[in-house]
C-alpha cells in the first residue's frame, strides 16, 4: 500500500498491517492513523524504555558469547538495521477451574536377616482449584515468531499506558492480523501448563507422582489489545532468516544466530593444531 509523506511528499510503500513507519527520504515519522481506528485501535501501550544505542550494545554483547557468527552479521551496516517495533499483543484475563488426577507411589524397604523386603503402596490423588490469570500475552501478528516473543517475556504491566498516537512516533508499528480467537489455542496451551504445574506442586509426600488425567474450564475470558515494544534485527543468510529481538522495556534479549562454517572450521583447526603441539611437546619431554 502507498502512503504520501506529509513533510516531503515522497511515496512510502507499506505493508497493509503497518500502522507506523518513517519516511526513508526525510525521516519524518509517518503514523497511519486510519489503520488504528475502531477495532484496530489498541487500548494500551508500553512505551519504549530502551533506546537504539542500548539495543545495539545488547546485540553486540550477545554476539560476543557466540564466536562463530559471520563477521558481517555484526557489521556497521547491519547494526543500522536494528529497528524499534510496536508488536500487537492480546493480553488475556480469565478465571480457570482446573483439576488433575494422579497416581502416586511410596516404596517401603527394610532388611530382615539375609533378605531385604520391598513393599510398594499406591495412591489415587486428586487436586482441584479455582485460579485467576491476568495479562497472559499472545502476539497478534502472523509475521512474528511466537516462541521468540514468549522468550522476551515478562513485561512489567505497571508500565502500561493508555494508548496515544504520540508513542508511535519514530518507531515502526503493526496492527494485528490474528484476532483474540485466533490466538486463544496458544493461550489455552499455556494456561493448561500453568494450571497443571500449580496443582502438581501441591502434591507432596510421595516417592513418585504421575498425572493421568487433567481438566480445564474457562470462565470470564477477556482480552485487551495492546502494543508492546520490541527492538528487532533480521538477517538473511543462504536462504534462511535469522532474528535478534530485545524487549524494549526490560532489555531481555533472545534470538537465533547464524554460524559461519568457515569460522567454525578455523576454530576447529586452531584447537586441533594446539592439541597437536601440546602432544608433541609432551612426547618430546617423555622421550
Coordinates of C-alpha atoms in Angstrom, one line a residue:
X1 CA 0.0 0.0 0.0
X2 CA 1.2 3.5 -0.7
X3 CA 1.3 6.5 1.7
X4 CA 2.3 10.1 1.0
X5 CA 4.8 11.6 3.4
X6 CA 3.2 14.8 4.7
X7 CA 6.6 16.5 5.0
X8 CA 8.3 16.0 1.7
X9 CA 5.6 14.3 -0.4
X10 CA 7.6 11.1 -1.0
X11 CA 5.5 8.0 -1.7
X12 CA 6.1 5.4 1.0
X13 CA 5.2 1.7 0.3
X14 CA 4.0 -0.1 3.4
X15 CA 2.6 -3.5 4.3
X16 CA -1.2 -3.5 4.8
X17 CA -0.7 -4.1 8.5
X18 CA 1.9 -1.4 9.1
X19 CA 0.4 1.4 11.3
X20 CA 3.5 3.5 11.9
X21 CA 6.8 3.9 10.0
X22 CA 9.0 6.8 8.8
X23 CA 9.9 8.4 5.5
X24 CA 13.2 7.0 4.1
X25 CA 13.9 10.4 2.5
X26 CA 13.3 13.0 5.2
X27 CA 13.0 10.6 8.2
X28 CA 9.8 12.2 9.3
X29 CA 7.5 9.8 11.3
X30 CA 4.5 8.5 9.4
X31 CA 1.6 7.5 11.6
X32 CA -1.1 5.8 9.5
X33 CA -3.8 6.7 12.0
X34 CA -6.6 5.4 9.8
X35 CA -5.2 1.9 10.4
X36 CA -5.6 2.3 14.2
X37 CA -9.3 3.1 14.4
X38 CA -12.3 1.1 15.5
X39 CA -11.5 -2.5 16.4
X40 CA -7.8 -1.9 15.4
X41 CA -7.3 0.9 18.0
X42 CA -5.2 -0.5 20.9
X43 CA -6.5 0.1 24.4
X44 CA -2.9 0.3 25.9
X45 CA 0.7 0.6 25.1
X46 CA 4.0 0.0 26.9
X47 CA 6.4 2.8 25.8
X48 CA 10.0 2.0 24.8
X49 CA 12.3 2.3 27.8
X50 CA 15.5 1.1 26.0
X51 CA 16.8 3.3 23.2
X52 CA 18.5 2.1 20.0
X53 CA 22.0 2.5 21.5
X54 CA 21.1 0.2 24.3
X55 CA 19.7 -2.3 21.8
X56 CA 22.9 -2.1 19.7
X57 CA 25.1 -2.6 22.8
X58 CA 23.0 -5.6 24.0
X59 CA 23.2 -7.1 20.5
X60 CA 27.0 -6.8 20.4
X61 CA 27.3 -8.3 23.9
X62 CA 25.1 -11.1 22.8
X63 CA 27.2 -11.8 19.8
X64 CA 30.4 -11.9 21.9
X65 CA 29.1 -15.0 23.5
X66 CA 28.7 -16.6 20.1
X67 CA 32.2 -16.6 18.5
X68 CA 31.2 -18.5 15.3
X69 CA 28.8 -15.9 13.9
X70 CA 29.7 -14.4 10.5
X71 CA 31.6 -11.1 10.7
X72 CA 29.0 -9.3 8.6
X73 CA 26.3 -10.2 11.0
X74 CA 27.5 -7.5 13.4
X75 CA 28.9 -5.1 10.8
X76 CA 28.1 -1.4 11.0
X77 CA 25.6 -1.6 8.1
X78 CA 23.9 -4.5 9.8
X79 CA 23.6 -2.6 13.1
X80 CA 21.9 0.3 11.4
X81 CA 19.0 -2.1 10.6
X82 CA 18.1 -2.6 14.2
X83 CA 14.5 -1.2 14.4
X84 CA 12.1 -0.4 17.1
X85 CA 8.7 -2.1 16.6
X86 CA 5.5 -1.9 18.5
X87 CA 4.2 -5.5 18.2
X88 CA 0.4 -6.1 18.6
X89 CA -0.4 -8.3 21.5
X90 CA -3.5 -9.7 23.1
X91 CA -3.4 -9.7 26.9
X92 CA -5.8 -12.4 28.2
X93 CA -7.6 -12.3 31.6
X94 CA -9.7 -15.2 32.7
X95 CA -10.7 -17.5 35.6
X96 CA -9.8 -21.1 35.4
X97 CA -11.2 -24.1 37.2
X98 CA -8.6 -26.8 36.9
X99 CA -8.3 -30.4 38.2
X100 CA -5.8 -33.2 37.9
X101 CA -5.9 -36.9 38.8
X102 CA -2.7 -38.7 39.5
X103 CA -1.2 -42.0 40.5
X104 CA 1.3 -41.7 43.4
X105 CA 3.6 -44.3 44.9
X106 CA 5.7 -44.8 48.0
X107 CA 8.1 -47.7 48.5
X108 CA 9.0 -49.0 51.9
X109 CA 12.1 -51.2 52.2
X110 CA 13.6 -53.0 55.2
X111 CA 16.2 -55.7 55.9
X112 CA 15.3 -58.9 57.7
X113 CA 18.1 -61.5 58.1
X114 CA 19.8 -62.1 54.8
X115 CA 17.0 -60.5 52.8
X116 CA 15.7 -57.1 52.0
X117 CA 11.9 -56.7 51.6
X118 CA 10.2 -54.0 49.5
X119 CA 6.6 -53.0 49.8
X120 CA 5.1 -50.6 47.3
X121 CA 2.0 -48.6 48.3
X122 CA -0.2 -47.0 45.6
X123 CA -2.5 -44.0 45.9
X124 CA -5.0 -42.1 43.8
X125 CA -4.5 -38.4 44.3
X126 CA -6.8 -35.6 43.0
X127 CA -6.4 -31.8 43.1
X128 CA -8.9 -29.1 42.1
X129 CA -8.6 -25.3 42.3
X130 CA -10.1 -22.1 41.1
X131 CA -7.5 -19.7 39.8
X132 CA -7.4 -16.2 38.2
X133 CA -4.9 -15.3 35.5
X134 CA -4.3 -11.7 34.3
X135 CA -2.3 -10.5 31.3
X136 CA -1.2 -13.7 29.7
X137 CA 0.2 -12.4 26.4
X138 CA 0.0 -13.7 22.8
X139 CA 1.2 -11.8 19.8
X140 CA -1.4 -11.0 17.2
X141 CA 1.0 -10.9 14.2
X142 CA 1.4 -13.8 11.8
X143 CA 4.9 -12.5 10.9
X144 CA 6.2 -12.7 14.5
X145 CA 7.8 -15.9 15.8
X146 CA 5.6 -16.9 18.7
X147 CA 8.4 -18.7 20.6
X148 CA 10.7 -15.8 20.2
X149 CA 8.1 -13.4 21.5
X150 CA 7.4 -15.6 24.5
X151 CA 11.2 -15.7 25.3
X152 CA 11.1 -11.9 25.7
X153 CA 8.6 -12.1 28.5
X154 CA 7.8 -11.0 31.0
X155 CA 6.8 -7.4 30.5
X156 CA 6.1 -5.2 33.5
X157 CA 2.4 -4.3 33.1
X158 CA 2.7 -1.5 35.6
X159 CA 4.2 0.4 32.6
X160 CA 1.0 0.1 30.6
X161 CA -0.2 3.5 29.4
X162 CA -3.5 4.5 27.8
X163 CA -2.9 4.3 24.0
X164 CA -1.9 7.6 22.3
X165 CA -0.6 8.0 18.7
X166 CA 2.3 10.0 20.1
X167 CA 4.0 6.9 21.4
X168 CA 4.4 5.6 17.9
X169 CA 6.5 8.5 16.6
X170 CA 9.9 7.3 15.4
X171 CA 9.1 3.6 15.6
X172 CA 7.5 1.0 13.4
X173 CA 4.2 -0.4 14.4
X174 CA 2.0 -3.2 13.3
X175 CA -1.8 -3.8 13.6
X176 CA -2.9 -7.3 14.4
X177 CA -3.8 -9.8 11.7
X178 CA -4.7 -12.5 14.2
X179 CA -7.7 -11.8 16.4
X180 CA -8.1 -12.9 20.0
X181 CA -9.9 -16.1 18.9
X182 CA -7.1 -17.0 16.5
X183 CA -4.5 -16.9 19.3
X184 CA -6.6 -18.4 22.0
X185 CA -5.4 -22.0 21.3
X186 CA -1.9 -20.8 22.2
X187 CA -3.2 -19.2 25.4
X188 CA -5.1 -22.4 26.2
X189 CA -2.0 -24.5 26.0
X190 CA -0.1 -22.1 28.3
X191 CA -2.9 -22.0 30.8
X192 CA -3.1 -25.8 30.8
X193 CA 0.7 -26.0 31.6
X194 CA 0.5 -23.3 34.3
X195 CA -2.5 -24.9 35.9
X196 CA -1.1 -28.4 35.9
X197 CA 2.2 -27.1 37.3
X198 CA 0.5 -25.3 40.1
X199 CA -1.7 -28.2 41.1
X200 CA 1.1 -30.7 40.7
X201 CA 3.2 -28.5 43.1
X202 CA 0.7 -29.1 45.9
X203 CA 1.2 -32.9 45.9
X204 CA 3.8 -33.8 48.5
X205 CA 4.9 -36.8 50.5
X206 CA 5.1 -39.4 47.7
X207 CA 8.2 -41.0 46.1
X208 CA 6.7 -40.6 42.6
X209 CA 3.7 -38.9 41.1
X210 CA 2.2 -39.5 37.6
X211 CA -0.6 -37.2 36.3
X212 CA -3.0 -39.4 34.4
X213 CA -5.9 -37.0 33.7
X214 CA -6.5 -33.3 33.7
X215 CA -9.4 -30.9 33.1
X216 CA -9.6 -27.2 32.5
X217 CA -12.7 -25.0 32.4
X218 CA -12.6 -21.3 31.4
X219 CA -14.8 -18.5 32.8
X220 CA -15.0 -14.8 32.1
X221 CA -12.4 -14.8 29.3
X222 CA -11.4 -11.3 28.2
X223 CA -8.6 -10.0 26.0
X224 CA -7.2 -6.5 25.8
X225 CA -5.4 -5.3 22.7
X226 CA -2.1 -3.6 23.4
X227 CA 1.2 -2.7 21.7
X228 CA 4.4 -3.9 23.3
X229 CA 7.9 -2.6 22.4
X230 CA 10.5 -4.8 20.7
X231 CA 13.9 -4.0 19.1
X232 CA 14.4 -6.3 16.2
X233 CA 17.1 -7.2 13.7
X234 CA 16.7 -9.7 10.9
X235 CA 19.4 -11.3 8.8
X236 CA 19.2 -13.4 5.7
X237 CA 21.9 -16.0 5.0
X238 CA 21.8 -18.8 2.4
X239 CA 18.1 -18.7 2.1
X240 CA 17.4 -18.7 5.9
X241 CA 16.2 -15.9 8.1
X242 CA 17.7 -15.2 11.5
X243 CA 16.3 -12.8 14.0
X244 CA 17.5 -11.0 17.1
X245 CA 15.0 -9.4 19.4
X246 CA 15.2 -7.3 22.6
X247 CA 12.4 -6.4 25.0
X248 CA 12.1 -2.7 24.6
X249 CA 11.0 -2.2 28.2
X250 CA 13.3 -4.6 30.2
X251 CA 16.2 -5.2 27.8
X252 CA 15.8 -9.0 27.8
X253 CA 17.3 -10.5 24.6
X254 CA 16.6 -13.6 22.5
X255 CA 17.1 -14.9 19.0
X256 CA 18.8 -17.3 16.8
X257 CA 22.3 -16.6 15.3
X258 CA 23.8 -18.0 12.0
X259 CA 27.0 -19.9 12.1
X260 CA 29.9 -19.3 9.8
X261 CA 31.2 -22.6 8.7
X262 CA 34.5 -21.0 7.6
X263 CA 35.0 -19.6 11.1
X264 CA 33.9 -22.9 12.7
X265 CA 36.4 -24.7 10.6
X266 CA 39.1 -22.3 11.5
X267 CA 38.2 -22.6 15.2
X268 CA 38.3 -26.4 15.0
X269 CA 41.7 -26.4 13.1
X270 CA 43.1 -23.9 15.7
X271 CA 42.2 -26.2 18.5
X272 CA 43.5 -29.3 16.6
X273 CA 46.8 -27.5 16.0
X274 CA 47.1 -26.5 19.6
X275 CA 46.4 -30.1 20.8
X276 CA 48.9 -31.4 18.3
X277 CA 51.6 -29.0 19.5
X278 CA 50.8 -29.9 23.1
X279 CA 51.0 -33.6 22.4
X280 CA 54.3 -33.2 20.6
X281 CA 55.7 -31.2 23.5
X282 CA 54.7 -33.9 26.0
X283 CA 56.1 -36.6 23.7
X284 CA 59.4 -34.7 23.5
X285 CA 59.6 -34.4 27.3
X286 CA 58.8 -38.0 27.9
X287 CA 61.2 -39.1 25.2

